[in-house]
PDB file of C-alpha atoms in Angstrom:
ATOM      1  CA  MET G   1     -25.065   2.343 -15.400  1.00 36.00           C
ATOM      2  CA  PRO G   2     -23.991  -1.262 -14.658  1.00 48.00           C
ATOM      3  CA  ASP G   3     -21.905  -1.905 -11.573  1.00 62.00           C
ATOM      4  CA  ALA G   4     -18.148  -2.021 -12.106  1.00 69.00           C
ATOM      5  CA  PRO G   5     -16.753  -5.564 -12.124  1.00 78.00           C
ATOM      6  CA  ALA G   6     -15.325  -6.793  -8.844  1.00 89.00           C
ATOM      7  CA  ARG G   7     -11.578  -6.472  -8.504  1.00 94.00           C
ATOM      8  CA  ARG G   8      -9.206  -8.736  -6.602  1.00 97.00           C
ATOM      9  CA  CYS G   9      -7.152  -6.555  -4.302  1.00 98.00           C
ATOM     10  CA  LEU G  10      -4.272  -7.095  -1.895  1.00 98.00           C
ATOM     11  CA  ILE G  11      -3.655  -4.596   0.906  1.00 98.00           C
ATOM     12  CA  THR G  12      -0.576  -4.620   3.146  1.00 98.00           C
ATOM     13  CA  GLY G  13      -0.757  -3.296   6.696  1.00 98.00           C
ATOM     14  CA  ALA G  14      -4.533  -3.792   6.582  1.00 98.00           C
ATOM     15  CA  ASN G  15      -5.134  -4.238  10.302  1.00 97.00           C
ATOM     16  CA  ARG G  16      -5.458  -0.554  11.167  1.00 95.00           C
ATOM     17  CA  GLY G  17      -5.440   3.013   9.897  1.00 94.00           C
ATOM     18  CA  LEU G  18      -5.548   3.584   6.159  1.00 96.00           C
ATOM     19  CA  GLY G  19      -5.048  -0.095   5.373  1.00 97.00           C
ATOM     20  CA  LEU G  20      -8.169  -1.022   7.319  1.00 97.00           C
ATOM     21  CA  GLU G  21     -10.128   1.786   5.690  1.00 97.00           C
ATOM     22  CA  PHE G  22      -9.003   0.719   2.205  1.00 98.00           C
ATOM     23  CA  THR G  23     -10.231  -2.768   3.044  1.00 98.00           C
ATOM     24  CA  ARG G  24     -13.615  -1.528   4.267  1.00 98.00           C
ATOM     25  CA  GLN G  25     -14.211   0.654   1.236  1.00 98.00           C
ATOM     26  CA  LEU G  26     -13.145  -1.935  -1.319  1.00 98.00           C
ATOM     27  CA  LEU G  27     -15.426  -4.499   0.307  1.00 98.00           C
ATOM     28  CA  ALA G  28     -18.294  -1.996   0.315  1.00 97.00           C
ATOM     29  CA  ARG G  29     -17.726  -1.549  -3.413  1.00 96.00           C
ATOM     30  CA  GLY G  30     -18.097  -5.293  -3.944  1.00 96.00           C
ATOM     31  CA  ASP G  31     -14.442  -6.138  -4.506  1.00 97.00           C
ATOM     32  CA  ARG G  32     -12.637  -9.194  -3.162  1.00 97.00           C
ATOM     33  CA  VAL G  33      -9.844  -8.315  -0.752  1.00 98.00           C
ATOM     34  CA  ILE G  34      -6.807 -10.156   0.554  1.00 98.00           C
ATOM     35  CA  ALA G  35      -5.850  -8.249   3.693  1.00 98.00           C
ATOM     36  CA  THR G  36      -2.374  -8.819   5.096  1.00 98.00           C
ATOM     37  CA  CYS G  37      -0.693  -7.948   8.365  1.00 98.00           C
ATOM     38  CA  ARG G  38       1.977  -9.388  10.626  1.00 97.00           C
ATOM     39  CA  GLN G  39      -0.344 -10.898  13.251  1.00 96.00           C
ATOM     40  CA  PRO G  40      -3.739 -11.838  11.759  1.00 96.00           C
ATOM     41  CA  GLY G  41      -4.913 -13.376  15.032  1.00 94.00           C
ATOM     42  CA  ARG G  42      -4.754  -9.959  16.694  1.00 95.00           C
ATOM     43  CA  ALA G  43      -6.450  -8.091  13.827  1.00 97.00           C
ATOM     44  CA  HIS G  44      -9.844  -7.954  15.516  1.00 96.00           C
ATOM     45  CA  ALA G  45     -11.426  -5.418  13.157  1.00 96.00           C
ATOM     46  CA  LEU G  46     -10.405  -7.464  10.109  1.00 97.00           C
ATOM     47  CA  ASN G  47     -11.702 -10.680  11.619  1.00 96.00           C
ATOM     48  CA  GLN G  48     -15.028  -8.982  12.252  1.00 96.00           C
ATOM     49  CA  LEU G  49     -15.147  -7.872   8.608  1.00 97.00           C
ATOM     50  CA  ILE G  50     -14.664 -11.490   7.512  1.00 95.00           C
ATOM     51  CA  GLY G  51     -17.970 -12.332   9.153  1.00 93.00           C
ATOM     52  CA  GLU G  52     -19.668  -9.351   7.530  1.00 95.00           C
ATOM     53  CA  HIS G  53     -18.372 -10.160   4.026  1.00 95.00           C
ATOM     54  CA  PRO G  54     -18.311 -13.969   3.741  1.00 92.00           C
ATOM     55  CA  GLY G  55     -16.254 -15.257   0.857  1.00 93.00           C
ATOM     56  CA  ARG G  56     -14.920 -11.846  -0.164  1.00 96.00           C
ATOM     57  CA  LEU G  57     -12.251 -11.176   2.472  1.00 97.00           C
ATOM     58  CA  ARG G  58      -9.236 -13.337   3.237  1.00 97.00           C
ATOM     59  CA  LEU G  59      -6.696 -12.515   5.922  1.00 97.00           C
ATOM     60  CA  LEU G  60      -3.104 -13.665   5.439  1.00 98.00           C
ATOM     61  CA  PRO G  61       0.126 -13.109   7.394  1.00 98.00           C
ATOM     62  CA  LEU G  62       2.781 -10.860   5.898  1.00 98.00           C
ATOM     63  CA  ASP G  63       5.806  -9.057   7.266  1.00 98.00           C
ATOM     64  CA  VAL G  64       6.586  -6.653   4.443  1.00 98.00           C
ATOM     65  CA  ALA G  65      10.145  -6.200   5.718  1.00 98.00           C
ATOM     66  CA  ALA G  66      10.933  -9.931   5.436  1.00 98.00           C
ATOM     67  CA  PRO G  67      11.538 -11.459   1.963  1.00 98.00           C
ATOM     68  CA  LYS G  68      10.905 -14.930   3.427  1.00 98.00           C
ATOM     69  CA  SER G  69       7.393 -13.760   4.311  1.00 98.00           C
ATOM     70  CA  HIS G  70       6.946 -12.511   0.723  1.00 98.00           C
ATOM     71  CA  ALA G  71       7.819 -15.978  -0.587  1.00 98.00           C
ATOM     72  CA  GLU G  72       5.323 -17.632   1.756  1.00 98.00           C
ATOM     73  CA  LEU G  73       2.595 -15.248   0.586  1.00 98.00           C
ATOM     74  CA  VAL G  74       3.397 -15.930  -3.074  1.00 97.00           C
ATOM     75  CA  ARG G  75       3.119 -19.676  -2.447  1.00 97.00           C
ATOM     76  CA  GLU G  76      -0.269 -19.312  -0.755  1.00 96.00           C
ATOM     77  CA  LEU G  77      -1.901 -16.736  -3.025  1.00 96.00           C
ATOM     78  CA  PRO G  78      -2.751 -19.025  -5.986  1.00 93.00           C
ATOM     79  CA  LEU G  79      -4.815 -21.177  -3.603  1.00 92.00           C
ATOM     80  CA  VAL G  80      -6.597 -18.093  -2.258  1.00 93.00           C
ATOM     81  CA  LEU G  81      -7.193 -16.539  -5.673  1.00 91.00           C
ATOM     82  CA  GLY G  82      -8.542 -19.779  -7.135  1.00 82.00           C
ATOM     83  CA  ASP G  83      -9.179 -20.448 -10.800  1.00 59.00           C
ATOM     84  CA  GLY G  84     -10.337 -18.017 -13.421  1.00 54.00           C
ATOM     85  CA  ASP G  85     -13.391 -18.361 -15.609  1.00 51.00           C
ATOM     86  CA  GLU G  86     -11.601 -19.406 -18.780  1.00 49.00           C
ATOM     87  CA  GLY G  87      -9.607 -22.588 -19.156  1.00 43.00           C
ATOM     88  CA  GLY G  88      -8.812 -22.858 -15.479  1.00 44.00           C
ATOM     89  CA  ALA G  89      -6.211 -20.099 -15.698  1.00 52.00           C
ATOM     90  CA  ALA G  90      -5.263 -18.725 -12.298  1.00 63.00           C
ATOM     91  CA  THR G  91      -7.088 -15.554 -11.335  1.00 86.00           C
ATOM     92  CA  ARG G  92      -4.745 -12.613 -10.835  1.00 95.00           C
ATOM     93  CA  LEU G  93      -4.632  -9.469  -8.700  1.00 98.00           C
ATOM     94  CA  ASP G  94      -6.112  -6.284 -10.121  1.00 98.00           C
ATOM     95  CA  LEU G  95      -4.900  -3.962  -7.359  1.00 98.00           C
ATOM     96  CA  LEU G  96      -1.942  -4.024  -4.970  1.00 98.00           C
ATOM     97  CA  VAL G  97      -1.800  -1.355  -2.274  1.00 98.00           C
ATOM     98  CA  ASN G  98       1.580  -1.190  -0.547  1.00 98.00           C
ATOM     99  CA  ASN G  99       0.308   0.542   2.566  1.00 98.00           C
ATOM    100  CA  ALA G 100       2.326  -0.974   5.432  1.00 98.00           C
ATOM    101  CA  GLY G 101       4.838   1.443   6.888  1.00 96.00           C
ATOM    102  CA  VAL G 102       6.713   2.523   9.979  1.00 96.00           C
ATOM    103  CA  LEU G 103       7.579   5.913  11.488  1.00 95.00           C
ATOM    104  CA  HIS G 104      10.266   6.247  14.164  1.00 95.00           C
ATOM    105  CA  SER G 105       9.524   9.444  16.087  1.00 91.00           C
ATOM    106  CA  GLY G 106      11.811  11.564  18.218  1.00 92.00           C
ATOM    107  CA  GLU G 107      14.888  11.385  15.971  1.00 95.00           C
ATOM    108  CA  ARG G 108      17.428  14.168  16.428  1.00 96.00           C
ATOM    109  CA  PHE G 109      20.464  15.041  14.305  1.00 97.00           C
ATOM    110  CA  GLY G 110      23.560  13.475  15.838  1.00 96.00           C
ATOM    111  CA  LYS G 111      21.501  10.710  17.425  1.00 95.00           C
ATOM    112  CA  VAL G 112      19.898   9.010  14.400  1.00 97.00           C
ATOM    113  CA  ALA G 113      20.527   5.295  14.845  1.00 97.00           C
ATOM    114  CA  ALA G 114      21.548   2.954  12.056  1.00 97.00           C
ATOM    115  CA  GLU G 115      18.960   0.476  13.308  1.00 97.00           C
ATOM    116  CA  THR G 116      16.057   2.881  12.756  1.00 97.00           C
ATOM    117  CA  LEU G 117      17.320   3.792   9.284  1.00 98.00           C
ATOM    118  CA  ASP G 118      17.632   0.116   8.369  1.00 98.00           C
ATOM    119  CA  ASP G 119      14.176  -0.715   9.741  1.00 98.00           C
ATOM    120  CA  SER G 120      12.570   2.226   7.937  1.00 98.00           C
ATOM    121  CA  LEU G 121      14.180   1.317   4.623  1.00 98.00           C
ATOM    122  CA  ARG G 122      13.236  -2.364   4.913  1.00 98.00           C
ATOM    123  CA  THR G 123       9.621  -1.595   5.795  1.00 98.00           C
ATOM    124  CA  ASN G 124       8.924   1.533   3.747  1.00 98.00           C
ATOM    125  CA  ALA G 125      11.022   1.091   0.612  1.00 98.00           C
ATOM    126  CA  THR G 126      12.856  -2.155  -0.071  1.00 98.00           C
ATOM    127  CA  GLY G 127       9.975  -4.199   1.344  1.00 98.00           C
ATOM    128  CA  PRO G 128       7.327  -2.786  -1.034  1.00 98.00           C
ATOM    129  CA  PHE G 129       9.753  -2.990  -3.963  1.00 98.00           C
ATOM    130  CA  LEU G 130      10.662  -6.625  -3.314  1.00 98.00           C
ATOM    131  CA  LEU G 131       7.064  -7.590  -2.573  1.00 98.00           C
ATOM    132  CA  THR G 132       5.840  -6.067  -5.839  1.00 98.00           C
ATOM    133  CA  GLN G 133       8.638  -7.825  -7.696  1.00 98.00           C
ATOM    134  CA  ALA G 134       7.648 -11.132  -6.088  1.00 98.00           C
ATOM    135  CA  LEU G 135       3.952 -10.602  -6.822  1.00 98.00           C
ATOM    136  CA  ALA G 136       4.479  -9.429 -10.416  1.00 98.00           C
ATOM    137  CA  PRO G 137       3.617 -12.836 -11.963  1.00 97.00           C
ATOM    138  CA  LEU G 138       0.325 -12.757 -10.034  1.00 97.00           C
ATOM    139  CA  LEU G 139      -0.645  -9.253 -11.185  1.00 98.00           C
ATOM    140  CA  ALA G 140      -3.151  -9.027 -14.023  1.00 97.00           C
ATOM    141  CA  ASP G 141      -2.130  -7.144 -17.146  1.00 97.00           C
ATOM    142  CA  GLY G 142      -3.482  -3.624 -16.663  1.00 98.00           C
ATOM    143  CA  ALA G 143      -3.412  -3.913 -12.857  1.00 98.00           C
ATOM    144  CA  ARG G 144      -2.702  -0.986 -10.533  1.00 98.00           C
ATOM    145  CA  VAL G 145       0.018  -0.777  -7.885  1.00 98.00           C
ATOM    146  CA  ALA G 146      -0.305   2.031  -5.345  1.00 98.00           C
ATOM    147  CA  ASN G 147       2.607   2.807  -3.034  1.00 98.00           C
ATOM    148  CA  LEU G 148       1.685   4.844   0.040  1.00 98.00           C
ATOM    149  CA  SER G 149       4.394   7.487   0.190  1.00 98.00           C
ATOM    150  CA  SER G 150       4.500  10.930   1.811  1.00 97.00           C
ATOM    151  CA  GLU G 151       5.398  14.489   0.925  1.00 95.00           C
ATOM    152  CA  LEU G 152       8.065  14.074   3.608  1.00 95.00           C
ATOM    153  CA  GLY G 153       9.879  12.003   0.985  1.00 96.00           C
ATOM    154  CA  SER G 154       9.953  14.952  -1.416  1.00 96.00           C
ATOM    155  CA  ILE G 155      13.540  16.158  -1.793  1.00 96.00           C
ATOM    156  CA  ALA G 156      12.428  19.408  -3.397  1.00 94.00           C
ATOM    157  CA  GLY G 157       9.952  20.054  -0.591  1.00 91.00           C
ATOM    158  CA  LYS G 158      12.306  19.438   2.327  1.00 90.00           C
ATOM    159  CA  ASP G 159      12.630  22.608   4.425  1.00 90.00           C
ATOM    160  CA  ALA G 160      13.626  21.278   7.868  1.00 92.00           C
ATOM    161  CA  PHE G 161      15.415  18.391   9.559  1.00 95.00           C
ATOM    162  CA  ARG G 162      12.660  16.066  10.743  1.00 91.00           C
ATOM    163  CA  THR G 163      11.751  12.385  10.640  1.00 95.00           C
ATOM    164  CA  PRO G 164      14.995  11.546   8.786  1.00 97.00           C
ATOM    165  CA  SER G 165      14.612   7.766   8.591  1.00 98.00           C
ATOM    166  CA  TYR G 166      10.996   8.089   7.444  1.00 97.00           C
ATOM    167  CA  SER G 167      11.834  10.815   4.915  1.00 97.00           C
ATOM    168  CA  ILE G 168      14.800   8.927   3.476  1.00 98.00           C
ATOM    169  CA  SER G 169      12.784   5.731   3.153  1.00 98.00           C
ATOM    170  CA  LYS G 170       9.843   7.461   1.454  1.00 98.00           C
ATOM    171  CA  ALA G 171      12.209   9.153  -1.011  1.00 98.00           C
ATOM    172  CA  ALA G 172      13.572   5.675  -1.759  1.00 98.00           C
ATOM    173  CA  LEU G 173      10.009   4.385  -2.197  1.00 98.00           C
ATOM    174  CA  ASN G 174       9.387   7.101  -4.777  1.00 98.00           C
ATOM    175  CA  MET G 175      12.388   5.888  -6.769  1.00 98.00           C
ATOM    176  CA  ALA G 176      11.152   2.299  -6.395  1.00 98.00           C
ATOM    177  CA  THR G 177       7.815   3.466  -7.810  1.00 98.00           C
ATOM    178  CA  ALA G 178       9.475   4.975 -10.868  1.00 98.00           C
ATOM    179  CA  LEU G 179      11.537   1.831 -11.455  1.00 98.00           C
ATOM    180  CA  LEU G 180       8.591  -0.532 -11.022  1.00 98.00           C
ATOM    181  CA  ALA G 181       6.572   1.578 -13.454  1.00 98.00           C
ATOM    182  CA  ARG G 182       9.242   1.080 -16.105  1.00 98.00           C
ATOM    183  CA  ALA G 183       9.608  -2.630 -15.383  1.00 98.00           C
ATOM    184  CA  LEU G 184       5.853  -3.314 -15.639  1.00 98.00           C
ATOM    185  CA  ALA G 185       4.971  -0.885 -18.426  1.00 98.00           C
ATOM    186  CA  GLU G 186       4.883  -3.550 -21.155  1.00 98.00           C
ATOM    187  CA  ARG G 187       2.019  -5.257 -19.332  1.00 98.00           C
ATOM    188  CA  GLY G 188       0.020  -2.061 -18.965  1.00 98.00           C
ATOM    189  CA  ILE G 189       0.421  -2.093 -15.179  1.00 98.00           C
ATOM    190  CA  VAL G 190       0.209   1.400 -13.677  1.00 98.00           C
ATOM    191  CA  VAL G 191       2.410   2.076 -10.624  1.00 98.00           C
ATOM    192  CA  ILE G 192       1.980   5.306  -8.661  1.00 98.00           C
ATOM    193  CA  ALA G 193       3.180   6.813  -5.382  1.00 98.00           C
ATOM    194  CA  LEU G 194       0.565   8.552  -3.246  1.00 98.00           C
ATOM    195  CA  HIS G 195       0.687  11.190  -0.514  1.00 97.00           C
ATOM    196  CA  PRO G 196      -2.467  10.785   1.599  1.00 96.00           C
ATOM    197  CA  GLY G 197      -2.045  13.957   3.643  1.00 93.00           C
ATOM    198  CA  TRP G 198      -1.818  14.173   7.422  1.00 80.00           C
ATOM    199  CA  VAL G 199      -4.223  11.411   8.424  1.00 89.00           C
ATOM    200  CA  GLN G 200      -5.774  10.634  11.813  1.00 86.00           C
ATOM    201  CA  THR G 201      -4.134   7.252  12.335  1.00 78.00           C
ATOM    202  CA  ASP G 202      -1.828   5.801  14.986  1.00 74.00           C
ATOM    203  CA  MET G 203       1.046   7.172  12.911  1.00 76.00           C
ATOM    204  CA  GLY G 204      -0.482  10.574  12.159  1.00 75.00           C
ATOM    205  CA  GLY G 205      -2.021  11.143  15.586  1.00 75.00           C
ATOM    206  CA  ALA G 206      -5.399  12.446  16.694  1.00 74.00           C
ATOM    207  CA  GLY G 207      -4.441  16.028  15.805  1.00 77.00           C
ATOM    208  CA  ALA G 208      -4.109  15.272  12.086  1.00 75.00           C
ATOM    209  CA  ASP G 209      -6.455  17.066   9.718  1.00 85.00           C
ATOM    210  CA  VAL G 210      -7.775  14.245   7.486  1.00 88.00           C
ATOM    211  CA  ALA G 211     -10.033  11.375   8.574  1.00 92.00           C
ATOM    212  CA  PRO G 212      -8.995   7.902   7.346  1.00 91.00           C
ATOM    213  CA  ARG G 213     -12.341   7.445   5.568  1.00 95.00           C
ATOM    214  CA  GLU G 214     -11.872  10.690   3.619  1.00 96.00           C
ATOM    215  CA  ALA G 215      -8.243   9.945   2.754  1.00 96.00           C
ATOM    216  CA  ALA G 216      -8.911   6.386   1.597  1.00 97.00           C
ATOM    217  CA  ALA G 217     -11.892   7.389  -0.553  1.00 98.00           C
ATOM    218  CA  ALA G 218      -9.900  10.159  -2.237  1.00 98.00           C
ATOM    219  CA  LEU G 219      -6.883   7.918  -2.845  1.00 98.00           C
ATOM    220  CA  LEU G 220      -9.049   5.186  -4.363  1.00 98.00           C
ATOM    221  CA  ARG G 221     -10.440   7.765  -6.796  1.00 98.00           C
ATOM    222  CA  VAL G 222      -6.889   8.730  -7.804  1.00 98.00           C
ATOM    223  CA  ILE G 223      -5.981   5.056  -8.278  1.00 98.00           C
ATOM    224  CA  GLU G 224      -9.055   4.405 -10.406  1.00 97.00           C
ATOM    225  CA  ARG G 225      -8.432   7.453 -12.630  1.00 97.00           C
ATOM    226  CA  ALA G 226      -4.714   6.813 -13.088  1.00 98.00           C
ATOM    227  CA  ALA G 227      -3.749   6.317 -16.738  1.00 97.00           C
ATOM    228  CA  ALA G 228      -0.665   4.856 -18.372  1.00 97.00           C
ATOM    229  CA  GLY G 229       0.883   8.313 -18.622  1.00 98.00           C
ATOM    230  CA  ASP G 230       0.651   8.686 -14.836  1.00 98.00           C
ATOM    231  CA  SER G 231       2.665   5.546 -14.136  1.00 98.00           C
ATOM    232  CA  GLY G 232       5.790   6.307 -12.138  1.00 98.00           C
ATOM    233  CA  GLY G 233       4.273   9.542 -10.844  1.00 98.00           C
ATOM    234  CA  PHE G 234       3.789  10.919  -7.328  1.00 98.00           C
ATOM    235  CA  PHE G 235       0.350  12.370  -6.483  1.00 98.00           C
ATOM    236  CA  ASP G 236      -1.567  13.714  -3.513  1.00 97.00           C
ATOM    237  CA  ARG G 237      -5.052  12.517  -2.601  1.00 97.00           C
ATOM    238  CA  HIS G 238      -6.578  15.048  -4.985  1.00 97.00           C
ATOM    239  CA  GLY G 239      -4.573  13.709  -7.920  1.00 97.00           C
ATOM    240  CA  VAL G 240      -2.240  16.712  -7.981  1.00 98.00           C
ATOM    241  CA  PRO G 241       1.417  15.863  -8.735  1.00 98.00           C
ATOM    242  CA  VAL G 242       3.769  16.200  -5.756  1.00 97.00           C
ATOM    243  CA  ARG G 243       7.281  17.564  -6.275  1.00 94.00           C
ATOM    244  CA  TRP G 244       9.990  14.915  -6.155  1.00 91.00           C
TER     245      TRP G 244
END
C-alpha cells in the first residue's frame, strides 16, 4: 500500500501533554505540523523536535483566548504554509486540532469566581470557536477540525457538582462544535468533539489511567475515520458517541 499523503496540521497547546503527543505522532507519520503555544521560547520539547524534523515543524505563538493573537496567526500562516503545487495557489490546512485548554481546580459551590468562569470559557470554548472561524479561509475543503472536549461537558452525564467552570466551558465547546459543523458542511469539512479519557498530563495528573501516547494515537484514528455524517458529533477515543 502506498503511504498516505502528508497533511498540513495545526495544533494548539502543543507544548505539552496531548498537544505535544499529537505533534510527535503526526510528525512520525510524515505530516507537516504547525505547533502553537503561548510562549514558544519556553517550549523546549517542541524546539528539540524542530531539529529532529527539519522543514516539517514550525512553532508559532498563539494565545487561544485572545482574538488579537488569532489575527496575528492568520496573517503569518500563509507565509508558513507557502504555495501549492498548482498555479501558485496557497496551500491550506488539512487538520486543525483545538487542543489548548485550562482547568481551574478546587472550585466549590458558593465560591465559584466569575474570573475563573470567564477564563475557562475564553480558553475552552469561545477561543476555539473564534479561532476556527478565523482560520476557515485557510482550511482545505474536506479538512478535519477536532475539538478536545471532555465527558465532563456532557449535560446528560452530569451526576455531581465538580469542576463547574471546566464543565460549563466544555459543554459550550460541544455546542460550538455542532455550529461549526453546520457552518462548514458545504465545504465538506468535518468538525467533531472528542473525549480523550482521563489522561496522564499536567491537567489529568499522574494517577490518570490513559497514557498520552495511547490517547493521542486513538484520537487520531477517530479523526481519520470520521465521515461527513459524524460532523457535529461528540465521540470518545474509541469512536463511541458520548451523550450530550
